[in-house]
Amino acid sequence: MDGHFLSSEAVIKKLGTDKSSGLSDSQAKKLLEKNGENKLAEKKKASLLRRFLTQFSDFCVIILFVACIISFVTGIIEGKGDFVEPIVILAIVILNAVIGVYQESRAEKAIDALQKLSAPTATVKRSGKIKKIPSSQLVTGDIILLESGDMVPADARLISSNALRVQESALTGESEACEKTADIICAEKSPLAEMKNTVFASTNVIAGNATAVVTNTGMNTQVGKIADMLQSEESPQTPLQKRLEKIGKALGIGALAICGAVFVLGIIRKSGILPSFMLSVSLAVAAIPEGLPAIVTIVLSMGVQRMAKSNAIIRHLPAVETLGAATVICSDKTGTLTQNKMSVVRVENSLGEVDIKSDNAKDILFYGALCNNAHADKKGKSVVFIGDPTETAILSAAHENGTDAFFLAKQYPRIHENPFSGERKMMSTVNIIDGSEQLTVKGAPDVVIKRCTGVSINGRISPMTAARRKKIAEQNNIMAQNALRVIAVAYRKADGNYNEDNLIFAGLIGMTDPPRPEAAKAVETCKKAGITPVMITGDHSVTACAVAEKLGIYCGGGAVTGSEIEQMSDEELARATESCRVFARVNPQHKVRIVKAFRSRGEIAAMTGDGVNDAPALKAADIGCAMGKNGTDVAKNAADMILTDDNFATIVKAVEQGRGIYDNIKKAVHFLLGTNIGEIVAVFAASLLGFSQPLIPIQLLWINLVTDSLPAMALGTEKTEKNIMERKPISPKKGFFSDGLWLDIMLEGLLIGILTLLAFSIGSLIFGSLELGRTMSFATLSFCEIAHAVNMRSSQPLYKAGIFSNKMMNLAVIVCSGFQAAVMIIPQLAEIFGTVPMNGVQWAIVASLSLITLIIGEAGKILSR
């Protein structure tokens, strides 16, 4: 229903809900069953049949189909009735398509699972209790609570609001945030931009807070009505996938040229048009690495699933590649580098420290609790405090000191609030105390002190002199040097004037938030890995430096503050980032400039953030890392990665895994290209040398299917190498095939091709049988590729990496070897694949030749070390 032209009371009555307690759980359940979940209709997925048929759109597969048809027609014309070869080729193509559909389904399921992990939540009143639920479970009539940083989960009519501003550009096209209020009734035909008493799904709360009643969910919301325009596009290809696709095409063109040459040589040597054509086509399909992009996607999706289990949810696949190249991690202090468990340990008035249990401390903590959005709740017999860690610490201390946190709001009703913002670094509330309005302010000491004209000393008000202001600033510095977070509180009578000036200074509240135990080790790991850790915080520079020093981030030279950044040009800030490791008293705009300054120097920067105003910095960074626990929906949507535990160590772990995934992709590509070149060398060299063909088409296709796909996927599951965080970051300017990788691939391919030809020569010349020669070359090529896959597992010798440590590779070796043996030993299959039985000596020769690949590879690793 539309509620903008009705009063909030009328909407609540019409929806059959209750303003104070919300819907009951049973009411919500019935409405959910009746109206469905609060989500947009998903883009219709392709049917299984369509996905299966799409697998046959590949150019090489089309060529293979043409070959099958020609083979069938030729068999009919010649009257031989030998259709075994085209039938097997067709069967292999269909099996390839089945594997392709399975791989796509796995990747799709992985993405769906990750989307569920990062699904948005809504704060709702149900059965009189405030709880967080998945946004998809919202129903019409639910009473929702909104605050700065939230994404609005459904269309809703405001019941109450406080300085609420909402960014609606996605719906209205208005770039400026829209002010909202519950106290007006709009015309029925009002355009969206003028519905000031309604908030809409998928818009973002920029400032303030509100309570609202849900009027529309899912496809009935305004955003639901334009769902087709907002449907997410398919995931773009990663830069790596694009590079590999280009490489695949280049190799394909080269392979087709070689295939053309093989066909011409076959005709010249009177091998027959059909056999020559079939060999050329099958060589093309075997040689062109058309599976490269698919293998990369599978390896990426498997890696992303592993990272999700380690508290890092990757929202965009390219971020995995970028993580491996990160050179700078810009981290917030509170909650990321520290434990986010604040507790009040010190209270001071303008004269100095006071006993935390004294009446003076009680008054100071009372003001801090009054100007506060945290609230108390009972969990069994214990009291828990819910809200921002700084605010819960103050409320908890006030409660322990005699201020009843449960009755604070009822006893001293709040009539106005000016919310906290990163720009102002303070907040204020107006409460009724003994029948009079009182303005209470809480915020950063340096900001609050400037607005004070009086000071309260043991209940007496005195003027704020320059000497007193200087002494309070010194007290703040001393507390900050002891790594305390310091909050100043002040107050005055309001009497209708809610401006935050002419305040009376009450005191300073010092809290501690100890560093996370694992953070110091993570910082040390960063430094070893060539990554620079940087602290960016809104806290006082002295506090920031004290914490940074404990963690090993700060190396002297002082911190650069937000006010100093404002005086710097972009070039000066870029120079400052060369040595500065702590940035203090910064606002979100400063964060964007700091990130850009690092990037202007060629650094790959990761940035953490949790607030709505951090979204620009998260987008500006190469890798935006949003906080999963305390992060706003807006920040999460702007980020590439979400840390579900808000922990700096998780970022470092994610970088490590990102490097490991990149390594695994490189290993899989290295393996696939090396084996493809080996196949080309074997067939093309035989044609040039005037040999009979060492492999028939079916054998090449079988090798392409069995010994390429399974081992390549198994390489994607390889564990991260132990020394990976002792390497320098991967340079984005460095080519994928740099450091002699192309040469390695060519030499390995050449070795596999030569060993295959050697096996063919031994079988056909020494043992005197062409069929035996082909059988031995078929077996050697297949087992060489399996041995090569094992060799590709690690840059370290296998005895150090662990010979059987990769269970998937063990399985791939067993399955591939079993299949290969089956097509050679089982008579019916042997007849189809053109193989003949081998004796013990011949099997020993095949085994020896196949192991040469592994032995040379391992020897190379040992010698290079």
XYZ file of C-alpha atoms in Angstrom, residues 164-673:
510
model
C 17.016 12.083 8.673
C 18.718 12.437 5.301
C 18.483 9.752 2.621
C 20.409 9.341 -0.638
C 17.784 8.480 -3.290
C 19.769 9.123 -6.469
C 19.249 5.531 -7.699
C 15.486 6.163 -7.767
C 14.951 9.892 -8.267
C 18.129 10.960 -10.065
C 18.657 13.678 -7.440
C 22.351 13.783 -6.572
C 21.767 15.626 -3.279
C 20.626 13.669 -0.222
C 16.930 14.192 0.566
C 15.715 15.436 3.967
C 12.899 13.308 5.395
C 10.387 13.934 8.153
C 7.532 11.931 9.659
C 5.443 14.990 10.510
C 3.999 15.839 7.091
C 1.330 14.330 4.810
C 2.009 14.466 1.065
C -0.418 14.795 -1.820
C -1.604 11.466 -3.233
C -0.126 12.141 -6.707
C 3.251 13.396 -5.387
C 6.320 12.392 -7.409
C 8.837 10.160 -5.608
C 11.276 13.009 -4.962
C 8.579 14.920 -3.043
C 7.446 12.053 -0.792
C 9.308 13.451 2.216
C 7.541 11.164 4.714
C 8.451 7.898 2.962
C 11.700 5.994 2.551
C 12.285 3.574 -0.304
C 14.010 0.195 -0.599
C 17.648 0.214 -1.794
C 18.214 3.878 -0.846
C 20.854 4.801 1.728
C 20.488 6.621 5.065
C 23.204 9.299 5.065
C 22.469 10.919 8.441
C 20.065 10.810 11.383
C 17.756 8.029 12.521
C 14.123 7.052 12.212
C 11.358 4.562 12.980
C 9.092 3.521 10.104
C 6.345 1.060 9.206
C 6.890 -1.158 6.132
C 4.259 -0.483 3.454
C 5.596 -2.461 0.483
C 8.064 -5.317 0.050
C 9.767 -7.179 -2.802
C 8.455 -6.487 -6.305
C 5.797 -4.096 -4.910
C 8.441 -1.569 -3.829
C 9.367 1.344 -6.076
C 12.661 -0.321 -6.904
C 10.735 -3.545 -7.605
C 8.712 -1.729 -10.258
C 11.895 -0.987 -12.159
C 13.537 -4.313 -11.296
C 14.477 -5.081 -14.894
C 16.617 -1.948 -14.985
C 18.275 -2.840 -11.698
C 18.928 -6.523 -12.434
C 22.617 -7.216 -11.892
C 24.568 -7.985 -15.012
C 26.638 -11.118 -15.383
C 29.962 -11.009 -13.583
C 32.570 -9.356 -15.799
C 35.611 -11.309 -16.808
C 38.641 -10.709 -14.644
C 41.731 -9.076 -16.227
C 43.507 -12.424 -15.953
C 40.699 -14.223 -17.784
C 40.819 -11.624 -20.574
C 44.593 -12.034 -20.925
C 44.275 -15.814 -21.042
C 41.470 -15.630 -23.588
C 43.745 -13.579 -25.854
C 46.579 -16.052 -25.322
C 44.212 -18.936 -26.085
C 43.127 -17.287 -29.334
C 46.737 -16.603 -30.349
C 47.699 -20.215 -29.612
C 44.574 -21.380 -31.433
C 45.493 -19.530 -34.605
C 49.015 -20.982 -34.399
C 47.614 -24.468 -33.787
C 45.218 -24.177 -36.735
C 48.120 -23.156 -38.969
C 50.065 -26.240 -37.825
C 46.965 -28.383 -38.361
C 46.700 -27.044 -41.893
C 50.310 -27.991 -42.468
C 49.672 -31.486 -41.016
C 46.710 -31.910 -43.376
C 48.738 -30.816 -46.419
C 51.622 -33.146 -45.465
C 49.110 -35.997 -45.077
C 47.759 -35.396 -48.582
C 51.288 -35.182 -50.046
C 52.181 -38.459 -48.364
C 48.936 -40.027 -49.668
C 47.628 -40.771 -46.171
C 44.098 -40.191 -47.442
C 41.911 -37.085 -47.282
C 39.622 -38.249 -44.474
C 42.341 -39.561 -42.105
C 44.434 -36.430 -42.704
C 41.429 -34.190 -42.152
C 40.322 -36.005 -38.991
C 43.843 -35.906 -37.548
C 44.120 -32.168 -38.245
C 40.765 -31.404 -36.656
C 41.395 -33.526 -33.578
C 44.875 -31.981 -33.205
C 43.280 -28.521 -33.348
C 40.807 -29.387 -30.605
C 43.520 -31.050 -28.507
C 45.960 -28.167 -28.999
C 43.690 -25.122 -28.570
C 43.358 -24.411 -24.817
C 39.680 -23.486 -25.052
C 39.180 -24.577 -21.436
C 41.527 -21.923 -20.011
C 38.931 -19.257 -19.031
C 36.636 -21.928 -17.530
C 39.473 -23.457 -15.481
C 40.435 -19.982 -14.201
C 36.836 -19.300 -13.108
C 36.652 -22.652 -11.307
C 39.983 -22.122 -9.511
C 38.871 -18.594 -8.514
C 35.495 -19.781 -7.214
C 37.100 -22.606 -5.204
C 39.566 -20.121 -3.719
C 36.815 -17.653 -2.881
C 34.896 -20.383 -1.027
C 38.020 -21.138 1.040
C 38.434 -17.435 1.824
C 34.806 -17.188 2.979
C 35.539 -19.887 5.562
C 38.408 -17.683 6.799
C 36.076 -14.695 7.414
C 36.818 -12.883 4.124
C 33.893 -12.692 1.694
C 34.978 -11.660 -1.798
C 32.227 -9.737 -3.606
C 34.068 -9.233 -6.922
C 36.288 -11.954 -8.395
C 38.958 -9.544 -9.778
C 39.679 -8.548 -6.160
C 41.350 -11.940 -5.629
C 43.957 -11.110 -8.267
C 44.419 -7.586 -6.886
C 44.876 -8.916 -3.331
C 48.007 -10.774 -4.391
C 49.474 -7.492 -5.658
C 48.617 -5.338 -2.586
C 51.561 -3.203 -1.408
C 49.787 -1.008 1.181
C 47.027 -1.831 3.684
C 45.360 1.284 5.110
C 43.502 0.191 8.226
C 41.215 1.871 10.686
C 42.348 1.557 14.319
C 39.244 0.877 16.372
C 37.923 -2.662 16.092
C 40.246 -3.635 13.259
C 43.653 -3.279 14.870
C 42.158 -3.157 18.372
C 39.628 -5.406 20.135
C 36.731 -2.908 20.015
C 36.012 -3.671 23.684
C 36.118 -0.227 25.223
C 35.984 0.274 28.969
C 36.207 3.491 30.964
C 39.383 3.539 33.059
C 39.825 7.237 33.829
C 37.676 10.325 34.447
C 39.042 13.881 34.769
C 37.552 17.296 35.418
C 39.290 20.592 34.559
C 41.601 20.222 37.604
C 42.776 16.671 36.907
C 41.900 13.052 37.583
C 38.955 12.254 39.896
C 38.068 8.987 41.597
C 35.922 7.003 39.155
C 33.501 6.223 42.017
C 33.187 9.874 43.180
C 30.090 12.068 42.789
C 31.963 14.313 40.331
C 32.802 11.287 38.127
C 29.168 10.159 38.422
C 27.985 13.546 37.048
C 30.478 13.453 34.148
C 29.469 9.881 33.246
C 25.785 10.841 33.556
C 26.213 13.514 30.869
C 28.034 10.969 28.695
C 25.177 8.456 29.170
C 22.506 11.075 28.424
C 24.080 12.066 25.086
C 24.238 8.459 23.971
C 22.448 6.074 21.569
C 23.494 2.804 23.229
C 20.909 0.942 25.288
C 20.853 -1.683 28.021
C 19.220 -5.093 27.745
C 18.942 -8.114 30.024
C 20.351 -11.451 28.935
C 19.378 -13.885 31.655
C 20.685 -12.441 34.896
C 23.369 -10.295 33.265
C 23.060 -6.812 31.737
C 24.340 -6.298 28.181
C 24.884 -2.983 26.448
C 24.092 -2.698 22.742
C 25.437 -0.024 20.416
C 28.666 1.698 19.434
C 31.602 0.407 21.571
C 32.528 3.890 22.823
C 28.933 4.642 23.793
C 28.353 1.244 25.430
C 31.528 1.740 27.502
C 30.277 5.106 28.800
C 26.737 3.810 29.439
C 28.120 0.747 31.241
C 30.370 2.886 33.467
C 27.499 5.264 34.255
C 25.207 2.310 35.101
C 27.822 0.830 37.440
C 28.211 4.262 39.028
C 24.542 4.670 39.989
C 22.801 5.898 36.814
C 20.033 3.434 35.930
C 20.591 2.715 32.211
C 17.155 1.054 31.890
C 15.154 4.129 32.986
C 17.408 6.871 31.602
C 15.291 7.506 28.474
C 11.997 7.498 30.443
C 13.326 9.643 33.273
C 14.944 12.232 30.981
C 12.971 12.181 27.673
C 14.925 13.174 24.588
C 13.248 15.812 22.418
C 16.025 16.543 19.925
C 19.257 15.039 18.597
C 21.999 16.338 16.354
C 23.667 13.067 15.301
C 27.378 12.371 15.327
C 29.197 12.779 12.031
C 32.823 12.288 11.002
C 33.025 15.914 9.881
C 31.771 17.446 13.170
C 33.352 14.791 15.456
C 30.600 15.274 18.062
C 26.894 14.793 18.761
C 24.345 16.539 20.953
C 20.966 15.771 22.500
C 18.290 17.827 24.205
C 16.589 16.170 27.199
C 13.986 17.285 29.716
C 15.572 17.426 33.188
C 13.446 18.667 36.087
C 11.046 20.312 33.622
C 13.768 22.237 31.748
C 15.511 21.600 28.423
C 19.190 20.673 28.694
C 21.612 20.452 25.758
C 24.349 17.848 26.274
C 27.341 17.486 23.950
C 29.794 14.599 23.638
C 32.730 14.416 21.230
C 36.409 14.889 20.450
C 38.056 17.034 23.193
C 39.766 19.462 20.821
C 36.417 20.164 19.101
C 34.235 20.370 22.235
C 36.673 22.527 24.267
C 36.649 25.218 21.544
C 32.869 25.569 22.019
C 33.036 25.934 25.824
C 32.768 29.316 27.527
C 32.388 27.919 31.049
C 33.697 25.081 33.179
C 32.078 23.083 35.974
C 34.345 22.514 39.001
C 32.770 20.413 41.748
C 29.297 21.726 40.895
C 30.325 25.398 40.568
C 30.394 27.170 37.182
C 33.468 29.278 36.362
C 34.522 31.049 33.153
C 36.650 29.095 30.657
C 39.968 30.962 30.576
C 42.852 30.464 28.133
C 44.890 28.904 30.973
C 42.121 26.407 31.772
C 41.664 25.573 28.088
C 45.421 24.944 27.793
C 45.450 22.752 30.940
C 42.515 20.634 29.690
C 44.319 20.194 26.334
C 47.454 19.037 28.211
C 45.372 16.562 30.257
C 43.892 15.237 27.006
C 47.392 14.794 25.539
C 48.670 12.909 28.591
C 45.655 10.560 28.499
C 46.115 10.051 24.751
C 49.831 9.284 25.227
C 48.732 6.449 27.495
C 46.790 5.024 24.515
C 43.422 6.087 25.957
C 40.556 7.162 23.751
C 39.346 10.441 25.208
C 35.821 11.866 24.967
C 34.857 15.313 26.272
C 31.377 16.065 27.655
C 29.771 19.478 28.070
C 26.284 20.877 28.655
C 24.113 23.984 29.076
C 20.475 24.934 29.428
C 18.796 24.850 26.017
C 15.575 26.895 26.333
C 14.801 26.395 22.620
C 18.361 27.191 21.455
C 19.918 23.955 20.231
C 23.156 25.415 18.841
C 26.286 23.650 20.091
C 28.011 26.721 21.557
C 28.434 28.574 24.864
C 28.844 25.204 26.545
C 29.941 24.376 30.103
C 32.820 21.906 30.166
C 32.043 18.924 32.450
C 35.030 16.603 32.049
C 37.058 14.058 30.087
C 36.316 10.331 29.916
C 39.297 8.071 29.104
C 38.716 4.615 27.637
C 41.053 1.906 26.539
C 40.685 -0.470 23.622
C 43.639 -2.892 23.711
C 45.272 -4.043 20.452
C 44.111 -7.410 19.130
C 46.621 -10.102 20.189
C 47.040 -11.309 16.590
C 47.414 -7.809 15.065
C 51.113 -7.333 15.928
C 52.001 -10.666 14.285
C 49.920 -9.728 11.218
C 51.790 -6.391 10.957
C 55.104 -8.263 11.117
C 53.890 -10.660 8.378
C 52.949 -7.644 6.226
C 56.433 -6.197 6.489
C 58.063 -9.528 5.550
C 55.730 -9.732 2.542
C 56.739 -6.287 1.307
C 53.399 -4.750 2.319
C 53.288 -1.449 4.202
C 50.687 -1.315 7.023
C 49.237 2.169 7.589
C 46.895 3.324 10.373
C 44.179 5.834 9.479
C 41.967 6.961 12.347
C 39.735 9.749 13.560
C 41.389 9.512 16.978
C 43.865 11.940 18.522
C 47.340 11.677 16.942
C 49.018 10.899 20.282
C 46.623 7.986 20.976
C 47.010 6.730 17.408
C 50.823 6.811 17.578
C 50.824 5.039 20.973
C 48.702 2.147 19.639
C 50.603 2.051 16.323
C 53.905 1.836 18.197
C 52.671 -1.162 20.237
C 51.728 -2.920 17.008
C 54.956 -2.142 15.160
C 53.330 0.171 12.590
C 54.736 3.444 13.907
C 58.435 3.996 13.287
C 58.748 7.602 14.496
C 58.343 10.871 12.652
C 54.914 11.706 14.076
C 51.453 11.440 12.553
C 49.941 13.537 9.796
C 46.622 15.030 10.921
C 43.500 15.870 8.959
C 44.073 19.611 9.363
C 47.590 19.201 7.933
C 46.218 17.191 4.997
C 43.855 20.080 4.180
C 46.867 22.384 3.836
C 48.718 19.984 1.489
C 48.549 19.762 -2.275
C 48.093 16.303 -3.825
C 51.826 16.199 -4.650
C 52.795 17.111 -1.070
C 50.459 14.451 0.333
C 51.947 11.866 -2.036
C 55.412 12.745 -0.702
C 54.132 12.479 2.880
C 52.863 8.943 2.235
C 56.433 7.817 1.467
C 57.338 7.935 5.163
C 54.195 8.536 7.229
C 52.537 5.431 8.678
C 49.915 7.058 10.953
C 47.198 9.477 9.842
C 45.091 10.871 12.701
C 42.074 13.114 13.121
C 41.028 12.354 9.549
C 37.532 12.494 8.065
C 36.233 10.368 5.169
C 37.252 12.971 2.555
C 40.826 12.814 3.847
C 40.745 9.002 3.498
C 39.971 9.323 -0.218
C 42.905 11.709 -0.697
C 45.265 9.412 1.253
C 44.292 6.417 -0.892
C 44.736 8.402 -4.099
C 48.114 9.659 -2.859
C 49.351 6.086 -2.352
C 47.995 5.033 -5.751
C 49.637 8.016 -7.482
C 52.981 6.538 -6.380
C 52.143 3.225 -8.057
C 51.121 1.458 -4.847
C 48.279 -1.092 -4.812
C 46.215 0.039 -1.844
C 43.721 -1.870 0.302
C 41.475 0.274 2.503
C 39.193 -0.662 5.399
C 35.993 1.187 6.258
C 32.670 0.750 8.006
C 30.711 3.996 7.792
C 28.506 5.373 5.041
C 31.033 8.142 4.471
C 33.806 5.575 3.986
C 32.159 4.333 0.767
C 34.051 6.809 -1.512
C 37.408 5.718 -0.010
C 36.482 2.030 -0.369
C 35.653 2.628 -4.033
C 38.802 4.705 -4.591
C 41.041 1.935 -3.207
C 42.256 -0.974 -5.331
C 40.666 -3.262 -2.724
C 37.905 -1.898 -0.498
C 37.476 -3.936 2.706
C 34.213 -3.365 4.593
C 33.597 -4.464 8.156
C 31.039 -7.280 8.417
C 30.109 -6.884 12.093
C 29.912 -3.119 12.497
C 29.964 -2.031 8.865
C 27.004 -0.248 7.289
C 25.172 -1.718 4.299
C 26.398 1.203 2.175
C 30.040 0.436 3.011
C 29.535 -3.273 2.291
C 28.004 -2.517 -1.096
C 30.931 -0.272 -2.031
C 33.549 -2.844 -0.971
C 35.294 -5.620 -2.884
C 35.717 -7.695 0.257
C 33.797 -8.001 3.540
C 35.605 -9.010 6.749
C 33.070 -10.906 8.835
C 35.212 -10.554 11.994
C 36.384 -6.919 11.454
C 39.954 -8.106 12.015
C 43.178 -6.705 10.502
C 44.750 -10.171 10.630
C 41.972 -11.408 8.317
C 43.032 -8.872 5.653
C 46.599 -10.165 5.842
C 45.329 -13.745 5.654
C 43.188 -12.793 2.649
C 46.242 -11.312 0.922
C 48.084 -14.574 1.596
C 45.219 -16.611 0.147
C 44.898 -14.203 -2.777
C 48.539 -14.825 -3.593
C 47.939 -18.579 -3.250
C 44.950 -18.491 -5.618
C 46.960 -16.485 -8.167
C 49.766 -19.052 -7.847
C 47.327 -21.922 -8.400
C 45.878 -20.265 -11.496
C 49.411 -19.787 -12.797
C 50.198 -23.466 -12.131
C 47.031 -24.619 -13.938
C 47.742 -22.379 -16.945
C 51.402 -23.444 -16.976
C 50.320 -27.100 -16.974
C 47.622 -26.747 -19.666
C 49.795 -24.793 -22.093
